[in-house]
Amino acid sequence: MLMFCVLMVLILHMNVHCVYLNWTSHDRPNIVVLVSDAFDGRLTFSPGNKVVQLPYINYMREMGAVFLNSYTNSPICCPSRAAMWSGQFVHLTQAWNNYKCLDPSATTWMAHLGKSGYHTHSMGKLDYTSGHHSVSNRVEAWTRDVQFLLRQEGRPVTDLVGDTSTKRVMTKDWNITDAAVQWIRHTAVSLTQPFALYVGLNLPHPYCTDSLGPTAGGSTFRTSPYWLNKVSYDQVSVPKWLRVEDMHPVDYYSTFTKNCSGHFTEEEIRNIRAFYYAMCAETDSMLGEVIDSLRDTGLLNRTVVLFTSDHGDLAMEHRQFYKMSMFEGSSHVPLLIMGPGVKKGFEISLPVSLVDIYPTVLDLAGVPQPGGLSGHSLIPLVSGVSAQSAEPHPGWVLSEYHGCNANASTYMLRIGEWKYITYADGLTVPPQLFNLSKDESELRNVASHFPDVCQDLDRLLRTVVDYPSVSQAVHRYNKQQFLEWKQNLGDSYSQVIANLRWHIDWQEDAQSYERDIEEWLLGSHSMSKQQCIVAVNAQY
């Protein structure tokens, strides 16, 4: 039955011809890839795009193709980008968290383009190699199975700066955008070979919250009146939340560790969402600067432009902000492509993911595909022409998560109308199943109502990844890394661990939390939903 569904998906969404894109050295397109951070992909098509003005994203839709169901392969910065740059699923690269990702010597699609005669240039946020992000971030990931519950993020807040003429709020990203524009106008325009330009932005990622120090993750949604005026405030919804007792145990853990378990007024929630959308509008303007520079230099008609993001932001959906979740706000990313050979005004419903960018870019450049890629070329979908990658897209996507703010390894399979989410070994934590055609808000877990669907999807998932074994590998890695870190600290361990991002809660009972860690190092159990609730009640 499941194989029949997969076949039907391919028949409905793929209408290709048996010819190849035979680029010559003279007509190979230039390639510009712009990747933002934390951009909710649902804003790139209706009805999501009605809430905020995104003129350049809309322009890309009109002039090219938009994917209506594109997903991250891991809803957090570094592992997601590792998948995109390597073309491999997270469990293959073992990019377990923001600290553990690719080796700097890993072969990326940009490296292949450089070897094939492209002039390559990257600028801005890359964030796909190991060793980055704060100590707090990695320790929180390593200790996610410890039986305590601590707030690890700042409470989400808004910050309005400047006035109606303040256009440049995120200065660092604007500097990157300016550099990209200058490179196009002064370098790219004079090249005799095709070029590939990568531009990485940090927006609309929330800003660091000053009160938490310079190594905090980020819980401040900051914008100016200029960008807030681009938001249709009456279209900003206040999402429904499940009751605490009805929440999935992993979702509840995420809500608490993200500091979202307290009371929020409707005005607070609506403002957080409006500010987030305004930050998306600022991102769109940066995309526009790059597109305009290509047009002004006469390069646009010879350039394929691709826009995407590493993950989205829940923006208070499901009583959470940030990412680290398989809910749509976190896992659904934008993916738009325009340029020579791409159909105009084209919408693709087939689920795709960031690992597909690697083979797609190589196909655009006429570069042979290396072995071992997890992704599939999107050229047949956007052009109606079969590309050098002969294997068709399977019609499903895999996303997985092994980092902080979720107390179990998480695996998501999206195919057709279904989103199947399973955890850990598939037995100790209940799965989730959502029918996205009937439940866009993902408030009704129907796993118990459709056991046969769960079994079929779980069987398909296991053909892609032996997820119980992967979960065990992550458990072993977390303990090993934490022990090494603890031993390296020596006598300063107690002081250091007490002053990470969870320091406010930790100070309440530091000795008890240290004992919890020691018990975890000796055992193998994780916190249940009931234990989470007991821990919360004890703190309040």
Coordinates of C-alpha atoms in Angstrom, one line a residue:
M1 CA 0.0 0.0 0.0
L2 CA 2.8 2.4 0.9
M3 CA 4.7 1.7 -2.3
F4 CA 1.5 2.4 -4.2
C5 CA 1.2 5.8 -2.5
V6 CA 4.8 6.6 -3.3
L7 CA 4.2 5.7 -7.0
M8 CA 1.1 7.9 -7.1
V9 CA 3.0 10.8 -5.6
L10 CA 5.6 10.6 -8.3
I11 CA 3.0 10.3 -11.1
L12 CA 1.1 13.3 -9.8
H13 CA 4.1 15.6 -9.3
M14 CA 6.7 14.6 -11.9
N15 CA 6.1 15.1 -15.6
V16 CA 9.6 14.9 -17.2
H17 CA 11.1 14.1 -20.6
C18 CA 13.9 11.7 -21.2
V19 CA 16.5 14.2 -22.3
Y20 CA 19.4 15.8 -20.4
L21 CA 20.5 19.3 -19.6
N22 CA 23.6 19.4 -21.8
W23 CA 25.3 22.6 -20.7
T24 CA 28.4 23.6 -22.7
S25 CA 31.3 25.5 -21.1
H26 CA 29.9 28.7 -22.7
D27 CA 26.3 28.5 -21.6
R28 CA 26.5 27.0 -18.1
P29 CA 24.5 29.3 -15.9
N30 CA 25.8 31.4 -13.0
I31 CA 24.5 30.2 -9.7
V32 CA 23.6 32.3 -6.7
V33 CA 22.5 30.6 -3.5
L34 CA 21.2 32.8 -0.7
V35 CA 20.5 31.1 2.6
S36 CA 18.9 32.9 5.5
D37 CA 18.4 31.6 9.0
A38 CA 15.1 30.6 10.7
F39 CA 12.8 31.6 7.9
D40 CA 9.4 29.9 8.0
G41 CA 8.9 28.4 4.5
R42 CA 5.1 28.8 4.7
L43 CA 5.5 32.5 4.2
T44 CA 6.5 32.0 0.6
F45 CA 3.1 30.9 -0.6
S46 CA -0.6 31.6 0.1
P47 CA -2.1 32.1 2.7
G48 CA 1.1 32.6 4.7
N49 CA 2.4 35.3 2.4
K50 CA -0.6 37.5 3.1
V51 CA 0.7 38.4 6.6
V52 CA 3.8 40.3 5.5
Q53 CA 5.1 42.1 2.4
L54 CA 7.8 40.0 0.7
P55 CA 8.1 41.5 -2.8
Y56 CA 11.3 39.8 -3.8
I57 CA 10.2 36.4 -2.7
N58 CA 7.0 37.0 -4.6
Y59 CA 9.1 38.1 -7.6
M60 CA 11.0 34.8 -7.4
R61 CA 7.7 32.9 -7.4
E62 CA 6.5 34.7 -10.5
M63 CA 9.8 34.3 -12.4
G64 CA 10.5 30.8 -11.2
A65 CA 9.4 27.8 -9.1
V66 CA 8.4 27.6 -5.5
F67 CA 8.4 24.3 -3.5
L68 CA 5.3 24.1 -1.3
N69 CA 6.7 21.3 0.9
S70 CA 10.4 21.8 1.5
Y71 CA 12.0 20.8 4.7
T72 CA 15.2 21.0 6.7
N73 CA 17.0 17.7 7.4
S74 CA 17.6 18.8 11.0
P75 CA 15.8 21.8 12.6
I76 CA 18.9 23.5 14.0
C77 CA 21.6 25.6 12.4
C78 CA 24.8 23.6 12.1
P79 CA 23.4 20.1 11.4
S80 CA 21.0 21.5 8.9
R81 CA 23.7 23.3 7.0
A82 CA 25.9 20.3 7.2
A83 CA 23.3 18.3 5.4
M84 CA 22.9 21.0 2.8
W85 CA 26.6 21.4 2.1
S86 CA 27.4 17.6 2.1
G87 CA 24.2 16.4 0.5
Q88 CA 24.0 13.7 3.2
F89 CA 21.5 12.9 5.9
V90 CA 22.5 13.9 9.5
H91 CA 23.0 10.3 10.7
L92 CA 25.5 9.7 7.9
T93 CA 27.6 12.8 8.7
Q94 CA 27.0 12.3 12.5
A95 CA 26.2 16.0 12.8
W96 CA 24.6 15.5 16.2
N97 CA 24.4 19.1 17.4
N98 CA 25.6 22.6 16.8
Y99 CA 29.0 21.6 18.1
K100 CA 29.4 18.3 16.2
C101 CA 29.1 18.8 12.4
L102 CA 31.3 18.4 9.3
D103 CA 35.0 18.2 9.2
P104 CA 36.5 21.4 7.5
S105 CA 37.9 19.1 4.8
A106 CA 34.5 17.8 3.8
T107 CA 33.8 18.0 0.0
T108 CA 30.9 20.4 -0.6
W109 CA 29.0 21.2 -3.8
M110 CA 30.9 24.4 -4.0
A111 CA 34.2 22.5 -4.1
H112 CA 32.9 20.5 -7.0
L113 CA 31.9 23.6 -8.9
G114 CA 35.3 25.1 -8.3
K115 CA 37.0 22.0 -9.8
S116 CA 34.7 22.1 -12.8
G117 CA 35.6 25.6 -13.9
Y118 CA 33.3 27.8 -11.9
H119 CA 34.6 30.9 -10.2
T120 CA 33.4 30.3 -6.6
H121 CA 32.9 32.8 -3.8
S122 CA 31.2 32.4 -0.4
M123 CA 30.4 35.1 2.2
G124 CA 28.4 35.5 5.3
K125 CA 27.2 32.7 7.6
L126 CA 28.4 29.2 6.7
D127 CA 28.1 27.4 10.0
Y128 CA 28.5 23.8 8.9
T129 CA 31.8 22.7 10.5
S130 CA 32.4 21.4 14.0
G131 CA 33.5 23.4 17.0
H132 CA 31.1 26.3 16.9
H133 CA 28.4 27.8 19.2
S134 CA 28.5 28.3 23.0
V135 CA 29.5 25.9 25.7
S136 CA 26.0 26.1 27.1
N137 CA 24.6 24.9 23.8
R138 CA 26.7 21.8 23.7
V139 CA 26.3 20.9 27.4
E140 CA 22.6 21.2 27.1
A141 CA 22.7 18.8 24.2
W142 CA 24.9 16.4 26.0
T143 CA 22.8 16.3 29.1
R144 CA 19.3 16.2 27.6
D145 CA 18.6 12.8 29.1
V146 CA 19.4 13.9 32.6
Q147 CA 16.4 13.8 34.9
F148 CA 16.1 17.5 35.6
L149 CA 14.2 20.2 33.9
L150 CA 15.9 23.6 33.6
R151 CA 15.1 26.7 31.6
Q152 CA 17.9 27.0 29.0
E153 CA 16.8 30.0 26.9
G154 CA 15.7 33.5 27.6
R155 CA 11.9 34.2 27.6
P156 CA 11.0 35.4 24.1
V157 CA 10.6 39.2 24.0
T158 CA 10.3 42.0 21.4
D159 CA 12.5 45.0 20.9
L160 CA 11.5 48.0 18.7
V161 CA 14.4 50.2 17.6
G162 CA 14.8 53.3 15.4
D163 CA 11.9 54.9 13.6
T164 CA 10.0 54.7 10.3
S165 CA 13.2 55.5 8.4
T166 CA 15.3 52.8 10.1
K167 CA 15.9 50.3 7.4
R168 CA 19.1 48.7 8.5
V169 CA 18.4 46.9 11.8
M170 CA 20.6 43.8 11.3
T171 CA 23.9 45.7 10.5
K172 CA 26.0 42.6 10.1
D173 CA 23.7 41.1 7.5
W174 CA 23.5 44.3 5.6
N175 CA 27.3 44.5 5.5
I176 CA 27.3 41.0 4.0
T177 CA 24.6 42.0 1.5
D178 CA 26.6 45.1 0.5
A179 CA 29.7 43.0 0.0
A180 CA 27.7 40.5 -2.2
V181 CA 26.4 43.4 -4.3
Q182 CA 29.8 44.9 -4.7
W183 CA 31.3 41.5 -5.7
I184 CA 28.6 41.1 -8.3
R185 CA 29.0 44.6 -9.7
H186 CA 32.8 44.7 -9.7
T187 CA 34.0 41.1 -10.0
A188 CA 31.3 38.8 -11.3
V189 CA 30.4 41.2 -14.2
S190 CA 33.9 40.9 -15.6
L191 CA 34.4 37.2 -15.3
T192 CA 34.9 35.1 -18.4
Q193 CA 33.8 31.9 -16.6
P194 CA 30.5 31.1 -14.9
F195 CA 30.4 31.9 -11.2
A196 CA 28.8 30.5 -8.1
L197 CA 28.1 32.8 -5.2
Y198 CA 26.9 31.8 -1.8
V199 CA 25.5 34.4 0.6
G200 CA 24.6 33.4 4.2
L201 CA 22.5 35.6 6.4
N202 CA 21.6 35.4 10.1
L203 CA 18.1 37.0 9.8
P204 CA 15.4 36.3 10.7
H205 CA 17.1 34.4 13.6
P206 CA 16.2 36.1 16.9
Y207 CA 18.9 38.3 18.5
C208 CA 20.8 37.5 21.6
T209 CA 19.1 38.7 24.7
D210 CA 21.5 41.1 26.5
S211 CA 20.6 40.0 30.0
L212 CA 21.8 36.5 29.2
G213 CA 25.3 37.5 28.2
P214 CA 27.2 37.2 24.9
T215 CA 27.0 33.4 24.5
A216 CA 23.2 33.2 24.8
G217 CA 21.3 31.6 21.9
G218 CA 18.8 34.3 21.2
S219 CA 15.3 35.1 22.3
T220 CA 14.9 38.8 21.3
F221 CA 12.7 39.6 18.2
R222 CA 14.0 43.0 17.1
T223 CA 12.9 45.2 14.3
S224 CA 12.1 48.8 13.5
P225 CA 8.8 50.6 12.7
Y226 CA 9.9 50.6 9.0
W227 CA 9.7 46.9 8.8
L228 CA 6.8 46.5 11.2
N229 CA 4.8 48.6 8.7
K230 CA 5.2 45.8 6.2
V231 CA 3.2 43.4 8.4
S232 CA -0.6 43.2 8.2
Y233 CA -1.2 43.1 11.9
D234 CA -4.8 42.0 11.5
Q235 CA -3.5 38.9 9.7
V236 CA -1.2 37.9 12.6
S237 CA -2.8 35.0 14.3
V238 CA -2.6 33.9 17.9
P239 CA -2.0 30.1 17.6
K240 CA -4.0 27.6 19.6
W241 CA -2.1 25.7 22.2
L242 CA -2.8 22.3 23.7
R243 CA -3.3 22.0 27.4
V244 CA -0.1 21.1 29.3
E245 CA -1.5 17.7 30.2
D246 CA -2.3 16.9 26.5
M247 CA 1.2 17.8 25.2
H248 CA 3.6 15.2 23.9
P249 CA 6.4 14.6 26.5
V250 CA 9.1 15.8 24.2
D251 CA 7.1 18.9 23.2
Y252 CA 6.5 19.6 26.8
Y253 CA 10.2 19.4 27.6
S254 CA 11.0 21.7 24.7
T255 CA 8.4 24.2 25.9
F256 CA 9.9 24.3 29.4
T257 CA 13.6 24.4 28.4
K258 CA 12.8 27.2 25.9
N259 CA 11.3 29.2 28.8
C260 CA 7.8 29.3 27.3
S261 CA 5.9 27.5 30.1
G262 CA 4.9 30.7 31.9
H263 CA 2.0 33.0 31.1
F264 CA 1.9 35.0 27.9
T265 CA -0.8 37.5 27.0
E266 CA -2.4 37.4 23.6
E267 CA -0.8 40.8 22.9
E268 CA 2.7 39.4 23.7
I269 CA 2.2 36.4 21.4
R270 CA 0.8 38.5 18.6
N271 CA 3.7 41.0 18.9
I272 CA 6.3 38.3 18.9
R273 CA 4.9 36.9 15.7
A274 CA 4.5 40.3 14.1
F275 CA 8.1 41.2 15.0
Y276 CA 9.3 37.9 13.5
Y277 CA 7.4 38.6 10.3
A278 CA 9.0 42.1 10.2
M279 CA 12.4 40.5 10.5
C280 CA 11.5 38.2 7.5
A281 CA 10.6 41.4 5.5
E282 CA 14.1 42.8 6.2
T283 CA 15.6 39.5 5.0
D284 CA 13.5 39.7 1.8
S285 CA 14.9 43.2 1.2
M286 CA 18.5 41.8 1.3
L287 CA 17.5 39.1 -1.2
G288 CA 16.2 42.0 -3.3
E289 CA 19.5 43.8 -3.2
V290 CA 21.2 40.8 -4.7
I291 CA 18.6 40.3 -7.3
D292 CA 18.7 43.9 -8.3
S293 CA 22.5 43.9 -8.7
L294 CA 22.2 40.9 -11.0
R295 CA 19.6 42.7 -13.1
D296 CA 21.5 46.0 -13.2
T297 CA 24.7 44.2 -14.4
G298 CA 22.8 42.2 -17.1
L299 CA 23.6 38.9 -15.3
L300 CA 20.1 38.0 -14.2
N301 CA 19.1 36.2 -17.4
R302 CA 22.2 34.1 -17.2
T303 CA 21.9 33.3 -13.5
V304 CA 20.0 30.7 -11.5
V305 CA 19.0 32.1 -8.1
L306 CA 18.1 29.8 -5.2
F307 CA 16.7 31.0 -1.9
T308 CA 16.3 28.8 1.2
S309 CA 16.9 28.7 4.9
D310 CA 18.4 26.2 7.4
H311 CA 15.2 25.9 9.4
G312 CA 12.1 28.0 10.4
D313 CA 10.9 29.5 13.7
L314 CA 7.9 28.4 15.7
A315 CA 7.2 32.1 16.7
M316 CA 5.0 30.9 19.6
E317 CA 3.2 28.1 17.8
H318 CA 2.8 25.1 20.0
R319 CA 3.8 27.2 23.0
Q320 CA 7.4 27.5 21.7
F321 CA 9.7 29.8 19.8
Y322 CA 12.9 29.0 18.1
K323 CA 13.4 25.7 16.2
M324 CA 14.4 22.1 17.4
S325 CA 11.0 20.7 16.5
M326 CA 9.4 18.8 13.7
F327 CA 6.3 21.1 13.7
E328 CA 5.9 23.0 10.5
G329 CA 7.0 26.4 11.8
S330 CA 10.3 24.9 12.7
S331 CA 11.0 22.3 10.0
H332 CA 9.3 23.8 6.9
V333 CA 11.8 26.0 5.0
P334 CA 11.5 28.2 1.9
L335 CA 12.9 26.9 -1.4
L336 CA 12.5 29.1 -4.5
I337 CA 14.5 28.8 -7.7
M338 CA 14.5 31.0 -10.8
G339 CA 16.6 31.4 -13.8
P340 CA 17.3 29.9 -17.2
G341 CA 15.6 26.6 -17.7
V342 CA 13.3 27.0 -14.7
K343 CA 9.5 27.2 -15.4
K344 CA 7.9 30.5 -14.4
G345 CA 5.1 30.7 -11.9
F346 CA 5.5 27.0 -11.1
E347 CA 4.5 25.4 -7.8
I348 CA 5.8 21.9 -6.8
S349 CA 3.9 20.0 -4.0
L350 CA 6.3 17.1 -3.8
P351 CA 8.1 17.0 -0.5
V352 CA 11.8 17.9 -0.9
S353 CA 14.6 18.8 1.5
L354 CA 17.9 20.6 1.8
V355 CA 20.0 17.6 0.8
D356 CA 18.5 18.0 -2.6
I357 CA 20.4 21.2 -3.2
Y358 CA 23.7 19.5 -3.6
P359 CA 22.7 17.3 -6.6
T360 CA 20.5 20.1 -8.0
V361 CA 23.4 22.6 -8.1
L362 CA 25.7 20.0 -9.7
D363 CA 23.1 19.3 -12.4
L364 CA 22.7 23.0 -13.1
A365 CA 26.4 23.1 -13.7
G366 CA 26.6 19.8 -15.7
V367 CA 28.8 18.3 -13.1
P368 CA 28.6 14.5 -12.6
Q369 CA 27.0 13.4 -9.4
P370 CA 29.4 11.8 -6.8
G371 CA 28.2 8.6 -5.1
G372 CA 26.7 8.5 -1.6
L373 CA 24.4 11.5 -1.8
S374 CA 21.2 11.4 0.2
G375 CA 19.4 14.0 -2.0
H376 CA 18.0 14.0 -5.5
S377 CA 18.2 16.6 -8.3
L378 CA 15.3 19.0 -8.4
I379 CA 16.0 19.9 -12.1
P380 CA 13.3 17.5 -13.4
L381 CA 10.7 19.2 -11.1
V382 CA 11.5 22.8 -12.0
S383 CA 12.3 22.4 -15.7
G384 CA 10.4 19.4 -17.0
V385 CA 13.7 18.0 -18.3
S386 CA 15.4 14.9 -16.9
A387 CA 18.8 15.8 -15.6
Q388 CA 22.1 13.9 -15.3
S389 CA 20.9 12.4 -12.0
A390 CA 18.8 9.6 -13.4
E391 CA 17.3 8.5 -10.1
P392 CA 13.9 10.2 -9.5
H393 CA 13.0 11.9 -6.3
P394 CA 11.4 9.3 -3.9
G395 CA 8.5 11.6 -2.9
W396 CA 9.4 11.6 0.9
V397 CA 11.8 13.6 3.1
L398 CA 13.6 12.7 6.2
S399 CA 14.4 15.1 9.0
E400 CA 16.1 14.2 12.3
Y401 CA 17.2 16.0 15.5
H402 CA 19.6 15.1 18.2
G403 CA 20.5 18.4 19.9
C404 CA 19.4 20.5 22.9
N405 CA 15.8 21.4 23.9
A406 CA 14.5 18.0 23.0
N407 CA 15.1 15.1 25.4
A408 CA 15.0 12.3 22.7
S409 CA 16.4 11.8 19.3
T410 CA 13.6 12.7 16.8
Y411 CA 12.9 11.4 13.3
M412 CA 10.3 12.8 10.9
L413 CA 9.2 11.2 7.7
R414 CA 7.0 13.4 5.4
I415 CA 5.1 11.8 2.5
G416 CA 1.8 12.8 0.9
E417 CA -0.6 14.1 3.5
W418 CA 1.2 12.4 6.4
K419 CA 3.9 13.5 8.8
Y420 CA 5.2 10.7 11.0
I421 CA 7.4 11.5 14.0
T422 CA 9.1 8.8 16.1
Y423 CA 11.5 9.1 18.9
A424 CA 14.5 7.3 20.5
D425 CA 14.1 3.6 20.0
G426 CA 10.6 3.8 18.7
L427 CA 9.2 2.1 21.8
T428 CA 9.9 4.1 24.9
V429 CA 8.5 7.4 23.6
P430 CA 5.1 7.5 21.8
P431 CA 5.1 8.5 18.1
Q432 CA 3.1 11.3 16.5
L433 CA 1.2 11.2 13.3
F434 CA -0.4 14.3 11.7
N435 CA -2.6 14.5 8.6
L436 CA -1.5 17.9 7.3
S437 CA -4.3 18.1 4.7
K438 CA -6.9 18.0 7.6
D439 CA -4.9 19.5 10.5
E440 CA -2.5 22.2 9.3
S441 CA -2.0 23.4 12.9
E442 CA -0.8 19.9 13.9
L443 CA -2.9 19.8 17.0
R444 CA -4.4 16.3 16.6
N445 CA -2.0 13.4 17.0
V446 CA -3.8 10.6 15.2
A447 CA -1.2 7.9 15.7
S448 CA -3.5 5.8 17.9
H449 CA -6.3 6.1 15.2
F450 CA -4.2 5.0 12.3
P451 CA -1.8 2.2 13.6
D452 CA -1.5 0.7 10.1
V453 CA -0.3 4.0 8.6
C454 CA 2.2 4.3 11.5
Q455 CA 3.5 0.8 10.8
D456 CA 3.9 1.4 7.1
L457 CA 5.7 4.7 7.6
D458 CA 7.9 3.3 10.3
R459 CA 8.8 0.4 8.0
L460 CA 9.7 2.9 5.3
L461 CA 11.7 5.0 7.7
R462 CA 13.7 2.0 8.8
T463 CA 14.7 1.3 5.2
V464 CA 16.3 4.8 5.3
V465 CA 17.8 4.9 8.8
D466 CA 18.2 2.3 11.6
Y467 CA 17.0 4.9 14.0
P468 CA 17.1 2.9 17.2
S469 CA 20.8 2.3 16.6
V470 CA 21.4 5.9 15.7
S471 CA 19.7 7.0 18.9
Q472 CA 22.0 4.7 20.9
A473 CA 25.0 6.1 19.1
V474 CA 24.0 9.6 20.1
H475 CA 23.5 8.5 23.7
R476 CA 27.0 7.1 23.8
Y477 CA 28.4 10.2 22.2
N478 CA 26.7 12.6 24.6
K479 CA 28.0 10.7 27.7
Q480 CA 31.5 10.5 26.3
Q481 CA 31.7 14.1 25.3
F482 CA 30.3 15.3 28.7
L483 CA 32.7 13.1 30.6
E484 CA 35.7 14.5 28.7
W485 CA 34.5 18.0 29.2
K486 CA 33.9 17.4 32.9
Q487 CA 37.3 15.8 33.4
N488 CA 39.1 18.6 31.6
L489 CA 37.5 21.2 33.9
G490 CA 38.8 19.5 37.0
D491 CA 38.1 21.4 40.2
S492 CA 36.3 24.2 38.3
Y493 CA 33.5 21.9 37.1
S494 CA 30.9 22.8 39.7
Q495 CA 31.4 26.5 39.2
V496 CA 31.4 26.3 35.4
I497 CA 28.3 24.1 35.0
A498 CA 26.4 26.3 37.6
N499 CA 26.9 29.4 35.5
L500 CA 25.7 28.2 32.0
R501 CA 22.5 29.5 30.5
W502 CA 20.4 27.5 33.0
H503 CA 22.1 29.2 36.0
I504 CA 18.9 30.8 37.4
D505 CA 17.2 27.4 37.9
W506 CA 20.5 25.6 38.7
Q507 CA 21.2 27.9 41.7
E508 CA 18.0 26.7 43.4
D509 CA 19.5 23.3 44.1
A510 CA 23.0 22.9 42.6
Q511 CA 23.9 19.8 44.6
S512 CA 20.8 18.0 43.6
Y513 CA 21.3 18.7 39.9
E514 CA 24.9 17.5 40.1
R515 CA 23.7 14.3 41.6
D516 CA 21.2 13.9 38.8
I517 CA 24.0 14.1 36.3
E518 CA 26.0 11.5 38.2
E519 CA 23.0 9.2 38.1
W520 CA 22.6 9.7 34.4
L521 CA 26.3 8.9 33.8
L522 CA 25.8 5.6 35.6
G523 CA 22.4 4.8 34.1
S524 CA 20.5 5.1 30.8
H525 CA 17.0 6.4 31.5
S526 CA 15.5 9.7 30.4
M527 CA 12.7 11.9 31.9
S528 CA 9.1 10.9 31.3
K529 CA 6.3 13.4 30.8
Q530 CA 5.1 12.8 34.4
Q531 CA 8.6 13.4 35.8
C532 CA 8.7 16.6 33.8
I533 CA 5.4 17.8 35.3
V534 CA 6.6 16.9 38.8
A535 CA 9.8 18.8 38.3
V536 CA 7.9 21.9 37.2
N537 CA 5.5 21.7 40.2
A538 CA 8.5 21.4 42.5
Q539 CA 9.9 24.7 41.1
Y540 CA 6.7 26.7 41.3

